[in-house]
XYZ file of C-alpha atoms in Angstrom:
337
model
C 15.843 8.642 49.094
C 17.070 11.841 50.673
C 20.288 13.448 51.458
C 21.803 15.420 54.413
C 22.020 19.216 54.037
C 25.702 19.014 53.023
C 25.294 15.995 50.768
C 27.789 13.960 52.764
C 25.297 11.131 53.340
C 22.333 9.558 51.320
C 19.560 7.458 52.838
C 17.649 5.053 50.721
C 14.833 2.644 51.277
C 12.761 0.254 49.140
C 11.002 -3.026 48.550
C 13.642 -5.033 50.579
C 11.972 -3.462 53.807
C 15.353 -1.850 54.881
C 16.782 1.584 55.157
C 20.346 2.226 54.294
C 22.935 5.120 54.872
C 25.467 5.665 52.179
C 28.461 7.998 51.993
C 28.517 10.219 48.984
C 31.164 8.095 47.396
C 28.663 5.133 47.429
C 29.732 3.250 50.396
C 27.038 1.589 52.489
C 27.664 2.401 56.029
C 24.589 1.553 58.021
C 21.528 -0.395 57.612
C 18.121 -0.317 59.472
C 15.781 -3.366 59.636
C 12.315 -3.502 61.135
C 9.604 -2.759 58.704
C 7.776 -5.817 57.473
C 6.609 -4.430 54.130
C 8.090 -2.165 51.368
C 9.198 1.210 52.590
C 7.673 3.959 50.319
C 8.592 7.183 52.245
C 11.830 8.559 53.724
C 13.166 11.894 54.998
C 16.311 12.939 56.693
C 16.449 15.643 59.441
C 16.857 19.205 58.049
C 19.451 20.463 60.693
C 23.159 20.055 59.608
C 24.908 16.817 60.346
C 28.372 17.361 61.520
C 30.932 15.619 63.568
C 30.082 17.672 66.573
C 26.410 17.584 66.167
C 25.909 14.103 67.683
C 23.550 11.419 66.561
C 20.957 12.354 63.860
C 17.855 10.757 62.562
C 16.098 9.310 59.559
C 12.285 8.890 59.189
C 10.602 6.019 57.160
C 7.089 5.137 56.339
C 6.074 1.800 55.022
C 3.207 -0.127 53.453
C 3.039 -1.878 56.909
C 1.356 1.487 57.855
C 3.961 2.511 60.373
C 6.320 5.360 60.799
C 9.774 4.581 62.316
C 12.396 6.981 63.486
C 15.879 5.623 63.216
C 18.969 6.968 65.127
C 22.079 7.269 63.074
C 25.253 7.251 65.118
C 27.577 10.168 64.614
C 30.599 7.888 64.237
C 29.806 6.009 61.089
C 32.211 3.653 59.532
C 34.374 4.708 56.501
C 34.171 1.495 54.545
C 31.537 -1.309 54.104
C 33.438 -3.965 56.103
C 31.733 -3.138 59.410
C 28.361 -1.805 58.500
C 26.540 -0.077 61.535
C 23.067 -1.156 62.637
C 20.477 1.543 62.850
C 18.389 1.729 65.971
C 14.601 2.263 65.905
C 13.972 5.094 68.350
C 10.158 4.921 68.051
C 7.524 3.269 65.829
C 3.919 4.228 65.572
C 0.952 2.931 63.418
C 0.200 6.037 61.637
C -2.345 5.443 58.799
C -5.065 2.873 57.714
C -3.394 2.742 54.168
C -0.107 2.906 52.575
C 2.095 5.895 53.516
C 3.039 7.843 50.564
C 5.430 10.338 51.761
C 6.996 12.033 54.914
C 8.167 15.569 55.324
C 9.984 17.104 58.168
C 9.490 20.828 59.077
C 12.525 23.277 58.730
C 13.273 23.169 62.545
C 12.783 19.279 62.738
C 10.054 19.553 65.279
C 7.135 18.472 63.261
C 6.840 15.415 60.976
C 4.008 15.382 58.399
C 2.715 11.991 56.919
C 0.525 11.486 54.048
C -1.380 8.434 52.895
C -3.656 6.728 50.475
C -6.239 6.889 53.333
C -6.773 10.583 52.201
C -5.416 12.122 55.393
C -2.302 14.139 56.299
C -1.072 13.684 59.835
C 1.254 15.934 61.872
C 3.394 14.549 64.630
C 5.362 16.314 67.349
C 8.944 15.266 66.987
C 11.033 15.527 70.254
C 14.755 16.208 70.030
C 16.806 13.054 69.905
C 18.335 12.664 73.197
C 20.018 9.958 75.328
C 19.663 9.050 78.933
C 22.449 8.421 81.417
C 22.542 4.782 80.781
C 23.406 5.414 77.031
C 19.899 4.455 75.682
C 17.741 6.663 73.696
C 14.934 8.198 75.556
C 12.018 10.802 75.260
C 11.856 10.495 71.477
C 8.281 9.039 70.856
C 6.205 10.691 68.286
C 2.917 12.250 69.479
C -0.053 12.767 67.212
C -0.468 16.812 66.807
C -3.280 16.898 64.224
C -5.154 15.198 61.431
C -5.822 17.158 58.209
C -8.853 16.109 56.308
C -10.300 17.548 53.050
C -8.817 15.528 50.078
C -11.170 13.264 48.320
C -8.444 10.755 47.218
C -4.972 9.576 48.432
C -2.337 12.273 49.235
C 0.763 11.884 47.259
C 3.048 14.596 48.658
C 3.309 17.155 51.423
C 5.849 20.117 51.782
C 6.554 22.627 54.559
C 6.910 26.284 53.773
C 10.515 27.386 54.430
C 9.521 30.303 56.630
C 5.722 30.242 57.614
C 3.735 27.689 59.557
C 2.171 26.549 56.358
C 2.037 23.063 54.691
C 1.138 22.226 51.123
C -0.527 18.833 50.080
C -0.962 17.418 46.708
C -3.644 14.658 45.995
C -4.986 12.144 43.659
C -8.219 14.458 43.507
C -6.209 16.805 41.267
C -5.877 19.544 43.804
C -3.305 21.179 46.004
C -4.353 22.429 49.369
C -2.530 24.885 51.562
C -2.941 24.359 55.345
C -2.282 26.930 58.108
C -0.732 25.082 61.074
C -2.201 25.741 64.497
C -0.635 25.901 67.765
C 0.664 22.682 69.642
C -1.750 23.297 72.674
C -4.978 23.063 70.454
C -6.910 19.936 71.424
C -9.213 19.675 68.468
C -8.676 16.721 66.088
C -7.307 19.273 63.460
C -5.049 20.666 66.182
C -6.114 24.298 65.090
C -5.028 23.590 61.442
C -7.294 24.737 58.622
C -7.275 24.730 54.926
C -6.755 28.310 53.633
C -6.335 27.777 49.937
C -7.279 25.020 47.183
C -5.619 25.203 43.906
C -7.371 23.432 40.918
C -5.840 23.114 37.465
C -4.299 19.743 37.045
C -6.440 17.238 35.064
C -4.948 14.314 37.028
C -3.217 13.485 40.340
C -0.903 16.007 41.883
C 2.127 14.074 42.589
C 4.669 16.563 43.901
C 4.527 20.016 45.589
C 7.399 22.433 46.442
C 7.728 25.960 47.687
C 9.859 28.536 46.015
C 10.279 32.330 45.948
C 10.830 32.305 49.764
C 7.492 30.635 50.241
C 5.449 33.153 48.209
C 4.887 30.672 45.339
C 4.292 27.080 44.881
C 5.235 24.608 42.125
C 3.258 21.335 41.530
C 3.717 18.459 39.017
C 1.013 16.011 38.063
C -0.008 12.804 36.445
C -1.062 14.901 33.331
C 2.754 15.532 32.794
C 2.359 19.204 33.555
C 4.196 21.612 35.994
C 2.227 24.616 37.421
C 3.482 27.662 39.256
C 1.018 29.127 41.830
C 1.081 32.371 43.549
C -0.195 31.996 47.075
C -1.400 35.573 47.538
C -3.592 35.623 44.409
C -4.585 32.014 44.347
C -3.747 32.008 40.675
C -1.691 29.804 38.345
C 0.988 32.051 36.951
C 2.286 29.643 34.317
C 2.160 25.959 33.147
C 5.290 24.093 32.012
C 4.749 21.492 29.451
C 7.790 19.416 28.660
C 6.962 15.867 29.790
C 4.914 13.246 27.968
C 4.123 11.154 31.049
C 3.459 11.444 34.763
C 6.022 13.792 36.630
C 6.926 11.860 39.807
C 9.933 13.819 40.783
C 10.342 17.632 41.550
C 12.844 19.563 43.503
C 14.161 23.145 43.758
C 17.836 24.018 43.849
C 18.442 27.872 45.018
C 21.097 29.783 43.018
C 22.762 32.837 44.188
C 23.524 35.555 41.646
C 27.232 36.106 40.837
C 26.609 39.758 40.159
C 27.526 41.481 43.460
C 25.648 44.660 42.382
C 22.459 42.655 42.025
C 22.289 39.914 44.755
C 19.344 38.018 43.414
C 18.616 34.446 44.497
C 16.981 32.386 41.787
C 16.064 28.736 41.587
C 16.590 25.785 39.351
C 13.603 23.660 39.105
C 14.277 19.956 38.346
C 11.579 17.595 37.228
C 11.672 13.921 36.350
C 8.923 12.009 34.705
C 7.813 8.418 33.792
C 8.882 9.411 30.275
C 12.631 8.768 31.508
C 13.340 12.516 31.189
C 15.007 14.894 33.589
C 14.183 18.581 32.817
C 15.961 21.681 34.328
C 13.997 24.930 34.428
C 15.475 28.242 35.246
C 13.253 30.238 37.628
C 13.436 33.921 36.481
C 10.687 35.370 38.579
C 13.010 37.392 40.822
C 15.064 38.606 37.890
C 12.097 39.784 36.022
C 10.739 41.508 39.001
C 14.156 43.175 39.527
C 14.219 44.200 35.805
C 10.704 45.585 36.176
C 11.650 47.635 39.291
C 14.734 49.077 37.630
C 12.693 50.076 34.503
C 10.176 51.936 36.788
C 12.857 53.628 38.562
C 14.368 54.807 35.435
C 11.079 55.946 34.112
C 10.620 58.039 37.307
C 13.999 59.552 36.873
C 13.285 60.554 33.202
C 9.968 61.937 34.158
C 11.897 64.171 36.680
C 14.407 65.059 34.127
C 11.599 66.231 31.724
C 10.016 68.434 34.256
C 13.438 70.020 34.937
C 14.041 70.710 31.288
C 10.539 72.361 31.080
C 11.185 74.498 34.192
C 14.652 75.468 32.814
C 12.962 76.413 29.433
C 15.172 73.757 27.668
C 12.488 73.033 25.103
C 14.592 71.213 22.636
C 15.769 68.732 25.371
C 12.367 68.346 26.658
C 10.915 67.628 23.327
C 13.547 65.021 22.668
C 13.071 63.369 25.941
C 9.128 63.305 25.694
C 9.483 61.600 22.340
C 11.847 59.051 23.880
C 9.375 58.321 26.700
C 6.726 57.941 24.167
C 4.594 60.670 25.620
C 2.999 62.583 22.862
C 0.883 64.833 25.284
C 3.958 66.067 26.811
C 5.570 66.622 23.436
C 2.390 68.715 22.619
C 2.838 70.685 25.934
C 6.487 71.579 24.797
C 5.112 73.107 21.622
C 2.665 75.220 23.619
C 5.512 76.591 25.469
């Protein structure tokens, strides 16, 4: 399932081969039929859905190996008595095996699909438009790149919120970071290349999510662990162990600080496992970095204050401050004065 940016609508799909759109109050307002096997992947456009934004779209991927783009009309019913029918804008056979996940880039222009066939594919996604005769046109997906490198099926992909970077998690136990090439590159990889490989999970990597403005990555695995990776250093910063079974669900909820003097954006990390547990983690990375910065600034100010006391021949105050700073050498220098 997935939700619109404002949470007003939810889209679901499953083993009945249909995709459904619901209002947040639980009312089913639209249904789409067209897949011939179970739907295992679904994603809603990232741009805001409003009454003035026009029609919007939902992407689905199925065991029938196809990806479908559905047009959702802007004027959906308010009750379930007159459910709207979703229109298939385009349908492509995308992979050779089951499609596990779909992800849409922040600006909605690229679709990433991942499959049990061990590949990730990138698709150009044109803007949903209408022709003069009121039928949808110019909305076909075109293959942009094929990313190869994983040795087993790929369970999840995620776009970085800012950079042209994609992360993938696979059954081979690794997380790969891909640099996205330019659209005019004609090579099979479309100019994309793997720039990082993170190893540490002892089982399949099931979910990946960016956080800290795209500077860090969180992964969850079949080993029941969550791992936090720093992209610049290629290192695992911490491992979280609170699940006793596979962690199939992982998401990030940004939280803004209520302290106006220190506007820090933190994250809540929410994980769900096959152990029937939901665990909420508080990401304190930015808070700790801010506290460290303040401590360093305070130390610099106290060092300057100590030097001022020495220059002013205020030796008693200098001795007291040097002891407070735990600087025995400076205290020794005070006695020499």
